[in-house]
Short mmCIF file of C-alpha atoms in Angstrom, two decimals:
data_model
loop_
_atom_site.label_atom_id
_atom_site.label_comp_id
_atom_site.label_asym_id
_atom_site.label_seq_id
_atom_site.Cartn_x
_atom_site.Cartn_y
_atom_site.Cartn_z
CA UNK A 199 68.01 69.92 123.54
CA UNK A 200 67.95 68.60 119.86
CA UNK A 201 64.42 68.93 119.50
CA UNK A 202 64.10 71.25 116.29
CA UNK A 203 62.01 74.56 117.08
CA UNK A 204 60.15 76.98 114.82
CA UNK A 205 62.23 80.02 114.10
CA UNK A 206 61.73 83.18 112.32
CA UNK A 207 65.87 83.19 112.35
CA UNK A 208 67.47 84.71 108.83
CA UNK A 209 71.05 82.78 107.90
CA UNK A 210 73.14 84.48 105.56
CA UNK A 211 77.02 83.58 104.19
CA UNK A 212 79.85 85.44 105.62
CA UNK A 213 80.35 87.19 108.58
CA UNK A 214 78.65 90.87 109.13
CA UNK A 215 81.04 93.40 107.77
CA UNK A 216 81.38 97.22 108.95
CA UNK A 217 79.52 98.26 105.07
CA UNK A 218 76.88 95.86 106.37
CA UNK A 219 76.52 98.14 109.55
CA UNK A 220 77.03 101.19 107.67
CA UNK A 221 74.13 100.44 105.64
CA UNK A 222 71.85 99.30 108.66
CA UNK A 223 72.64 103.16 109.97
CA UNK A 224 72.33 104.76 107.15
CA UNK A 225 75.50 106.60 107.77
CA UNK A 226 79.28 106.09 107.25
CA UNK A 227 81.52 105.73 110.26
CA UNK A 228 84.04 108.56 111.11
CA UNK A 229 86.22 110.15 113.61
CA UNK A 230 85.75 113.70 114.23
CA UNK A 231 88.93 114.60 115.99
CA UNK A 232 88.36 118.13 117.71
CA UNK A 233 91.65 119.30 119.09
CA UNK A 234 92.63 122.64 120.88
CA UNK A 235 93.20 124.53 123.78
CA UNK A 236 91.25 124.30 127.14
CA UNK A 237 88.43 126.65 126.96
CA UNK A 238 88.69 126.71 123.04
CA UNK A 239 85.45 125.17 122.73
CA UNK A 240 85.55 121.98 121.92
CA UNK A 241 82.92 120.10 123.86
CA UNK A 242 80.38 122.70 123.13
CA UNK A 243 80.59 122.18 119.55
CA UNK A 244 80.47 118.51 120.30
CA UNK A 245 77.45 118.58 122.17
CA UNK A 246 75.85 120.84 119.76
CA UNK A 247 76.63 118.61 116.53
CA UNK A 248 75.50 115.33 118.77
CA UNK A 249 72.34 116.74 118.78
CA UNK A 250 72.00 117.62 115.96
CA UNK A 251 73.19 114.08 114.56
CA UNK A 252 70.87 112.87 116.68
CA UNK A 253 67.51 114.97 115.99
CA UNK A 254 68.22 113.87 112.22
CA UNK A 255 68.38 110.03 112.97
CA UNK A 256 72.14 109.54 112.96
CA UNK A 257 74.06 107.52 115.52
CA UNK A 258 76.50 109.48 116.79
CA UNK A 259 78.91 109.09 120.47
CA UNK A 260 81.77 111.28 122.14
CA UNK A 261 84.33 110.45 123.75
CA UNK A 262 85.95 113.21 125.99
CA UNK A 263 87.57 112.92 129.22
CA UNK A 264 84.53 112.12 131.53
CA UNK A 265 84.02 108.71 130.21
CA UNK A 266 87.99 107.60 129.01
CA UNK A 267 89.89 109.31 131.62
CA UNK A 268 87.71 107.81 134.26
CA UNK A 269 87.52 104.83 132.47
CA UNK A 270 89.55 102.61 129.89
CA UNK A 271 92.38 105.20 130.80
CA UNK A 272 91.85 105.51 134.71
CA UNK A 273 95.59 103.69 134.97
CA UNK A 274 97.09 106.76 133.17
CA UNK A 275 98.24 110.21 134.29
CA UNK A 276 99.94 113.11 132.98
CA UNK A 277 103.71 112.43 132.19
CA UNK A 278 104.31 112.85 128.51
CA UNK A 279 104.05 108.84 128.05
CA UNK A 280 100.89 108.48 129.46
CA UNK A 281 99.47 111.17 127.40
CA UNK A 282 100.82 109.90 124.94
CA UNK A 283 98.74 106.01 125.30
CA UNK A 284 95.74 108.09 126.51
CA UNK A 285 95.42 109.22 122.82
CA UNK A 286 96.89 105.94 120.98
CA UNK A 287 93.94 103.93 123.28
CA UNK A 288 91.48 106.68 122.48
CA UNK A 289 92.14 106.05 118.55
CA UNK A 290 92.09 102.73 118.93
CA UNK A 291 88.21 102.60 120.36
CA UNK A 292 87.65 105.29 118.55
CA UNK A 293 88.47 103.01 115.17
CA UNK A 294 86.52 100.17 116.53
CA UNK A 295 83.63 102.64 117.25
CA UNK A 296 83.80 103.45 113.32
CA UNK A 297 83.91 99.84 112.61
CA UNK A 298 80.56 99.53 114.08
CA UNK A 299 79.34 102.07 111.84
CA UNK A 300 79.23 105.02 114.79
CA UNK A 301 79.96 108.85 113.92
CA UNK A 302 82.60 109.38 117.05
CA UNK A 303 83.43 112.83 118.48
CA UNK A 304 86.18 113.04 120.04
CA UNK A 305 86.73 116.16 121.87
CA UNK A 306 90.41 116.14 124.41
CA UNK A 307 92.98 118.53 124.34
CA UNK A 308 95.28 116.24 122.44
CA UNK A 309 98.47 118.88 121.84
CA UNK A 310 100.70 116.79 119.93
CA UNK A 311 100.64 116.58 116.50
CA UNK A 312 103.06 113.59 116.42
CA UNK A 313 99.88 111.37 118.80
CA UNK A 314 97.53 113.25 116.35
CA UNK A 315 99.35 111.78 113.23
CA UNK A 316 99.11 108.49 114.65
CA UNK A 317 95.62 108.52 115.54
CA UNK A 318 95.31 109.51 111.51
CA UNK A 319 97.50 106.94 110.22
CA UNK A 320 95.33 104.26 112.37
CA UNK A 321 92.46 105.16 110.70
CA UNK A 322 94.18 105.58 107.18
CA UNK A 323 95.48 102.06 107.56
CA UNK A 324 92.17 100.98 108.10
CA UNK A 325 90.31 102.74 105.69
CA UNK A 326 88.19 105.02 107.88
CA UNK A 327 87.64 108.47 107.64
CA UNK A 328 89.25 110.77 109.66
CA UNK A 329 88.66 114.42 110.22
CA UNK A 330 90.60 116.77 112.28
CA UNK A 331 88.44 120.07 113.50
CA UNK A 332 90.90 122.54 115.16
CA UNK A 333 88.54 124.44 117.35
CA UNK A 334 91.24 127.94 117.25
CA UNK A 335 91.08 130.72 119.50
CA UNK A 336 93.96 132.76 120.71
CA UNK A 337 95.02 131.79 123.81
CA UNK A 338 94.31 135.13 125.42
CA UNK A 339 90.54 134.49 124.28
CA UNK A 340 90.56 130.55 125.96
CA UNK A 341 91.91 132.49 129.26
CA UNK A 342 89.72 134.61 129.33
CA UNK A 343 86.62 132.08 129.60
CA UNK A 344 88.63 129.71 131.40
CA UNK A 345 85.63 127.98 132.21
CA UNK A 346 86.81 125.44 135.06
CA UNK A 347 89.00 127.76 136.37
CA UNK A 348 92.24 126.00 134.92
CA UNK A 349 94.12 128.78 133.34
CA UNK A 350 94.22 130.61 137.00
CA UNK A 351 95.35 127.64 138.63
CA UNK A 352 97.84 126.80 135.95
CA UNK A 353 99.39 130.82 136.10
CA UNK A 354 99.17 130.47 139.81
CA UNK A 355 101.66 127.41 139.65
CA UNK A 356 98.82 124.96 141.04
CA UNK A 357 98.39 122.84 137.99
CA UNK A 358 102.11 121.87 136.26
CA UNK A 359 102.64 121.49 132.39
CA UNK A 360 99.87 123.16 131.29
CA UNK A 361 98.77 123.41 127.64
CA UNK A 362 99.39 126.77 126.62
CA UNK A 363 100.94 127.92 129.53
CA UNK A 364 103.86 125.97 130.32
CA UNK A 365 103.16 123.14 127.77
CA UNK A 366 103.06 123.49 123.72
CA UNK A 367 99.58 123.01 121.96
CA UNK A 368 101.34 122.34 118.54
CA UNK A 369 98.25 123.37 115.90
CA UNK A 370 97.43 121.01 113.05
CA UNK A 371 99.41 121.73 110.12
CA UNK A 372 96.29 120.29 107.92
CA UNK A 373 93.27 119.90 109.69
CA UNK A 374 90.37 119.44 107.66
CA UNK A 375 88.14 122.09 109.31
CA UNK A 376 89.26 124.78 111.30
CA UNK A 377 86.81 126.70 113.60
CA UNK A 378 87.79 129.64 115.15
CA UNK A 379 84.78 129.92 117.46
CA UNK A 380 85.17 133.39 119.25
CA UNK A 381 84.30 134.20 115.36
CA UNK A 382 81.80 131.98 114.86
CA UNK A 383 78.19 130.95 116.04
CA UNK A 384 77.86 127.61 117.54
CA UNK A 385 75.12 127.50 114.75
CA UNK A 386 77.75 128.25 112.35
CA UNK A 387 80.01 126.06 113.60
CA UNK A 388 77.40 123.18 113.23
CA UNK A 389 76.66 124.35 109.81
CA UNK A 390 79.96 124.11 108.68
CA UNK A 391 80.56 120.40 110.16
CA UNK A 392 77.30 119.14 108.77
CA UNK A 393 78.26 120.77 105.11
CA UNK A 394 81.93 118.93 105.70
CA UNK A 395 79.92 115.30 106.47
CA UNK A 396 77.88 115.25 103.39
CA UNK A 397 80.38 116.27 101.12
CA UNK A 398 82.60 113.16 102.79
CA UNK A 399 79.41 111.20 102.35
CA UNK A 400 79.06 110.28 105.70
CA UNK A 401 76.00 111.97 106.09
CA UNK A 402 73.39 111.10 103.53
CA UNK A 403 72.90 113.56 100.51
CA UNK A 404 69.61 115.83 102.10
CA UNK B 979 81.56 134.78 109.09
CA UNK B 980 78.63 136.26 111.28
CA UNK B 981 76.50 135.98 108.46
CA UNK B 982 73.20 133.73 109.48
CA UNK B 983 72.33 131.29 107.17
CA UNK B 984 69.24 129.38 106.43
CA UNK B 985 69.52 125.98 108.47
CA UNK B 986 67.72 123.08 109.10
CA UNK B 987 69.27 122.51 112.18
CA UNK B 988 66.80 121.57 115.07
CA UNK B 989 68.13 122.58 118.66
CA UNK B 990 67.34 120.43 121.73
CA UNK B 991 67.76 121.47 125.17
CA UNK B 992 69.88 118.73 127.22
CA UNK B 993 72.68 116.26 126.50
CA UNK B 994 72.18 113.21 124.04
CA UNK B 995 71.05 110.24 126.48
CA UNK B 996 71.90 106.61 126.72
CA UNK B 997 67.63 106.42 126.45
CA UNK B 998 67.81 108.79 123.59
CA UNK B 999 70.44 106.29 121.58
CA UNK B 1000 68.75 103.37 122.18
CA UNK B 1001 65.33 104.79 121.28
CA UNK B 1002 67.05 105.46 118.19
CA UNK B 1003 68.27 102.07 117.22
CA UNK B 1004 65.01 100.58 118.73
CA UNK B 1005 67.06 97.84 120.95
CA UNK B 1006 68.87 98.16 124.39
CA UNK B 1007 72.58 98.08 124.59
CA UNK B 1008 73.97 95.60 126.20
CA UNK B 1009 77.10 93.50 126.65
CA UNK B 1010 77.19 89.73 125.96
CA UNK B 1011 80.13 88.17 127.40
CA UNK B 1012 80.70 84.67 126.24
CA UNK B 1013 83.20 82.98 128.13
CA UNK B 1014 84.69 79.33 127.95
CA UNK B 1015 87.52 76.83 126.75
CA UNK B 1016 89.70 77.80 123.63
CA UNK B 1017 87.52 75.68 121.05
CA UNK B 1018 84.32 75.89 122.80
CA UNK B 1019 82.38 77.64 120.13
CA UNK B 1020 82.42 81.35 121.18
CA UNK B 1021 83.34 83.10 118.65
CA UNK B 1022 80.98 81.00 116.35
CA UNK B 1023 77.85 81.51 118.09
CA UNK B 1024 78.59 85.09 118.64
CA UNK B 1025 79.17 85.25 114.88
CA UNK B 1026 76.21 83.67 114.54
CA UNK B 1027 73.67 85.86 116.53
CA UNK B 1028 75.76 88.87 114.66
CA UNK B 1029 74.31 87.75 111.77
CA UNK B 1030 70.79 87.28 112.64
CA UNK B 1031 70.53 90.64 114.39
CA UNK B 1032 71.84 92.16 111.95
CA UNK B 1033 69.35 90.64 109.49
CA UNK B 1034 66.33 91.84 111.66
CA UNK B 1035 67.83 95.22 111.58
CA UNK B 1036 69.43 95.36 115.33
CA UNK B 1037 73.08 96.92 115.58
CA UNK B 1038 75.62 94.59 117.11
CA UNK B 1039 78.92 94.51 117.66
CA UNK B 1040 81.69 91.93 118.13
CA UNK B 1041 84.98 92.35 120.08
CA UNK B 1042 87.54 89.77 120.36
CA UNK B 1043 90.86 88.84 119.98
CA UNK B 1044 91.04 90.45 116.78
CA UNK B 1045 90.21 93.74 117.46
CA UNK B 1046 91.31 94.61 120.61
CA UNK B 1047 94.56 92.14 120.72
CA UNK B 1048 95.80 93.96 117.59
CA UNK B 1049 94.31 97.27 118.87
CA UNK B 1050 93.48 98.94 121.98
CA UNK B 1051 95.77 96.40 124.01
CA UNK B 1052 98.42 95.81 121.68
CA UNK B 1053 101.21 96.82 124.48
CA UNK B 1054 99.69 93.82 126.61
CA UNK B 1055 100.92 90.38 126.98
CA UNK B 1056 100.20 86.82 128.57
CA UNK B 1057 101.43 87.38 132.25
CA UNK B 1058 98.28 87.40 134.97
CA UNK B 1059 98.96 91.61 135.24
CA UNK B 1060 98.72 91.79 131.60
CA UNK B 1061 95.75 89.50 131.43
CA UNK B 1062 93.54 91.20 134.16
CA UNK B 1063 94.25 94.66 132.59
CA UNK B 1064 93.70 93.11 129.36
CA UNK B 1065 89.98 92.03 130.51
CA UNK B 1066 89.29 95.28 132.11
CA UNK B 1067 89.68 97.27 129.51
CA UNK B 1068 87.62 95.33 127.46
CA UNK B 1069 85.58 95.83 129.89
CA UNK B 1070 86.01 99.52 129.93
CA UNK B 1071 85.49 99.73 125.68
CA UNK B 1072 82.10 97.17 125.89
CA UNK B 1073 80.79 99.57 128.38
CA UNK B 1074 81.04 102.38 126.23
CA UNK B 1075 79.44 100.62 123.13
CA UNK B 1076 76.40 99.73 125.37
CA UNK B 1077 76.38 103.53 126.46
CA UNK B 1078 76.11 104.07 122.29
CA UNK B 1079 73.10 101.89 122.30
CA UNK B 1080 75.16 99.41 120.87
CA UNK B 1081 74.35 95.33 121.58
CA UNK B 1082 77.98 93.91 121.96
CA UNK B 1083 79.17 90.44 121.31
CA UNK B 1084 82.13 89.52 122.85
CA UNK B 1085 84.12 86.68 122.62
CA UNK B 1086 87.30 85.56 124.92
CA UNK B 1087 88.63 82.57 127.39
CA UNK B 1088 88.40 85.04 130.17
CA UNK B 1089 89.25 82.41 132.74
CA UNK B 1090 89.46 83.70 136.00
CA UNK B 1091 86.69 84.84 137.99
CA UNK B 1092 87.39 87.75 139.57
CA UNK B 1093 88.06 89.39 136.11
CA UNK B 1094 84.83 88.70 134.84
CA UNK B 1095 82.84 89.86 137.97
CA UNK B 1096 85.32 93.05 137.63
CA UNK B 1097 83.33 93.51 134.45
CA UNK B 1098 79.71 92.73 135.44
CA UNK B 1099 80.42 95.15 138.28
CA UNK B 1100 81.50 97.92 136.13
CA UNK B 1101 78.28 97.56 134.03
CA UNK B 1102 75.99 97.23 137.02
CA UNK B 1103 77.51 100.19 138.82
CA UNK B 1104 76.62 101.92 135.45
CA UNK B 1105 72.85 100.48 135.33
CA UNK B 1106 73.43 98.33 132.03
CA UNK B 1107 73.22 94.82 131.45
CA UNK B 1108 75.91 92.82 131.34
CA UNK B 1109 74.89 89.37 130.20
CA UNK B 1110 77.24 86.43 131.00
CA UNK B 1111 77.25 83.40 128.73
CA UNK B 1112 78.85 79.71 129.21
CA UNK B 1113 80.17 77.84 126.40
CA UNK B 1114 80.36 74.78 128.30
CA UNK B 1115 81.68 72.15 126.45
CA UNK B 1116 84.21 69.19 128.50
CA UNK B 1117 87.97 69.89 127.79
CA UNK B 1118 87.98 66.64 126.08
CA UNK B 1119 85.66 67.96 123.63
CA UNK B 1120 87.53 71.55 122.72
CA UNK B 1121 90.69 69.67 123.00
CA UNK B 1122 89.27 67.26 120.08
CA UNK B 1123 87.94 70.03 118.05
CA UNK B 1124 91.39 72.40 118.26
CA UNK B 1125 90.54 74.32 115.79
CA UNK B 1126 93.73 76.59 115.94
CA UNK B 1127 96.07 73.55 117.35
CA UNK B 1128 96.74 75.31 120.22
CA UNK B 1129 96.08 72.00 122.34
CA UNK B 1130 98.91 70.30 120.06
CA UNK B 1131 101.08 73.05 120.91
CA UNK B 1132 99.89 73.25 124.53
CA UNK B 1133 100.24 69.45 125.16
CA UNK B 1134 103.66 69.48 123.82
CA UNK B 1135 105.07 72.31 125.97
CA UNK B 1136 105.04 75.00 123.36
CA UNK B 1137 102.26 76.87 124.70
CA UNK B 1138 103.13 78.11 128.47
CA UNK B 1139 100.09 78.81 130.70
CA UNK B 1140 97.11 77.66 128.58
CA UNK B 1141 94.29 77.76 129.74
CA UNK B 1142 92.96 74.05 130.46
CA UNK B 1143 96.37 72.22 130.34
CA UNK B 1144 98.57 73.91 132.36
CA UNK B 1145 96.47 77.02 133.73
CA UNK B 1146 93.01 76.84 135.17
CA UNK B 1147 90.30 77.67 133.73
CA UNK B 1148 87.08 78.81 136.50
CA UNK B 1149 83.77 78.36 135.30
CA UNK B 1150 80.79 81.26 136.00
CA UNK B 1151 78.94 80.47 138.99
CA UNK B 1152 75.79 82.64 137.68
CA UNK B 1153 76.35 82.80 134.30
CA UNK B 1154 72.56 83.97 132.99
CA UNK B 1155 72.94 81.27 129.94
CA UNK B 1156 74.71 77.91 129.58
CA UNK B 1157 75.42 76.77 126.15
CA UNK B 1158 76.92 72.95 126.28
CA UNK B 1159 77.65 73.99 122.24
CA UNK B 1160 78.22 69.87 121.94
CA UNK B 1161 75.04 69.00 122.44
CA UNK B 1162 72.85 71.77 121.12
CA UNK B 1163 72.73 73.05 117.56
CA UNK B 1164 73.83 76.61 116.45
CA UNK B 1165 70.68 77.41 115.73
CA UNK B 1166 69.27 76.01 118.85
CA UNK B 1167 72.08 78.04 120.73
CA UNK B 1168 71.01 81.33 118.93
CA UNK B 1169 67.38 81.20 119.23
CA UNK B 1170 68.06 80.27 123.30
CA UNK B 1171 70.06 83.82 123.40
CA UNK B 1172 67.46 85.44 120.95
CA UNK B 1173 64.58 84.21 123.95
CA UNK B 1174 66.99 85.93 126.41
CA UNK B 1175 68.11 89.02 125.19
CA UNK B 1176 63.65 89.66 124.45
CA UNK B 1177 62.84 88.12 128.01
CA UNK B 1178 65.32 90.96 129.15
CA UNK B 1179 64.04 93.72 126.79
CA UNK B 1180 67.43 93.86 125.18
CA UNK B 1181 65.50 93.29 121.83
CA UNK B 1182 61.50 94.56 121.39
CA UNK B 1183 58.98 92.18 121.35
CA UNK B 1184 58.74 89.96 118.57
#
């Protein structure tokens, strides 16, 4: 075992910092916190910046409810405190995610401005950007697409405290892109994100 | 706003992939899981192979005590509850990285058995590798290194349930490397994880 073997291996001082990754991706690790109502369109604009982000070379991941809910946050329901550490553990990966030099978007409901503020104040501390997209539609307009059929349950009394319809959505108060997508193009909305990444420099000048 | 602008936006039909990500970084995502004795040498030859990745351009990431202790599971403590949730989401959060494409170092005593297979099911069950790692070294040894004094503290009765002294610790059965760290040299310990992580097509050919 102390026999000394050819090696094409690099040492350098210090440990590998998150500029060091940063650099490697040619990117600059964010949060893109989309927040609104069920149905407001969240996901979709998600999906369609991903690949985007992708296509151009970027490394990008979301996190929504299919892979936190089921997983690092299967132990947690509904009750106000369980939202409540379903968004502080959501900031929290989503911080280390940026510390690994990843573009996150983060697409949940996430009504509360005080959980919000505290995902922002995490990242502050650290020195990461984040940005807060309020995806806003009128309610009326998310009901009316109520795409998994939530909004009927939730007026039929099947689905308790329901965002918007018997529990507050409390809208950012200074987001740094608001989307009001029954207005927009999905193209449009993409358009605008991209524009908001470069000027924050955490897309590369094009 | 229903203007339509000039874009260089390129639209792709389907979801970002796991396959798509890892085409992108040109490596496979996968989880590293060193485990072993407080003063074994995990954390320094997972700082190690950090630094030579990242040196031939491969995106890795390190989770330990320091990120996740002071992060994601902050509102956890020492008691066998707290330390099997504790592992599980860690679990949960390396999972997610490897879905990024992301090759993840991770470094923590992780002592009991069943918490550990926990893991290595969660990233089979998902179709991604999970790579177990011994830092085998004799308690004698990591006691005489104790780099942190914990031993000291241990030995004297300040330290309740630590692991080695007064709280087992159960080595891997099938771990797929063994690094007795006192008788090999870092780099001897790096390039044997390099050889793995290509035999496994974790890394391209060289």
């Amino acid at each position: 075992m102390t026999e000394q073997k050819a090696t094409n291996v690099t040492w350098h001082e210090g440990e590998v910092t998150r500029a060091d990754r940063n650099r490697l991706l040619g990117q600059k690790g964010a949060t893109i916190w989309f927040t609104g109502l069920s149905g407001s369109g969240k996901s979709t604009v998600a999906v369609a910046l991903e690949k985007v982000l992708q296509s151009q070379g970027r490394l990008a991941y979301r996190l929504d409810g299919d892979n936190v809910r089921l997983g690092i946050n299967k132990n947690l329901g509904f009750s106000a405190e369980d939202r409540a550490e379903n968004i502080r553990r959501i900031g929290e990966v989503a911080k280390l995610f940026v510390d690994a030099g990843v573009i996150v978007l983060s697409s949940f409901v996430s009504p509360y401005r005080a959980d919000r503020d505290l995902v922002r104040k995490l990242h502050d501390d650290a020195g990461i950007d984040f940005i807060e997209v309020y995806v806003d539609v009128p309610l009326a307009e998310a009901e009316k697409r109520d795409p998994k059929g939530l909004y009927k349950k939730a007026r039929a009394g099947e689905i308790k405290n329901f965002t918007g319809i018997s529990d507050p959505y409390e809208a950012p108060e200074r987001a740094e892109l608001v989307l009001p997508s029954h207005q927009m193009s999905l193209q449009e909305e993409v358009e605008a994100l991209l524009k908001l990444l470069g000027a924050r420099g955490i897309l590369p000048a094009a």
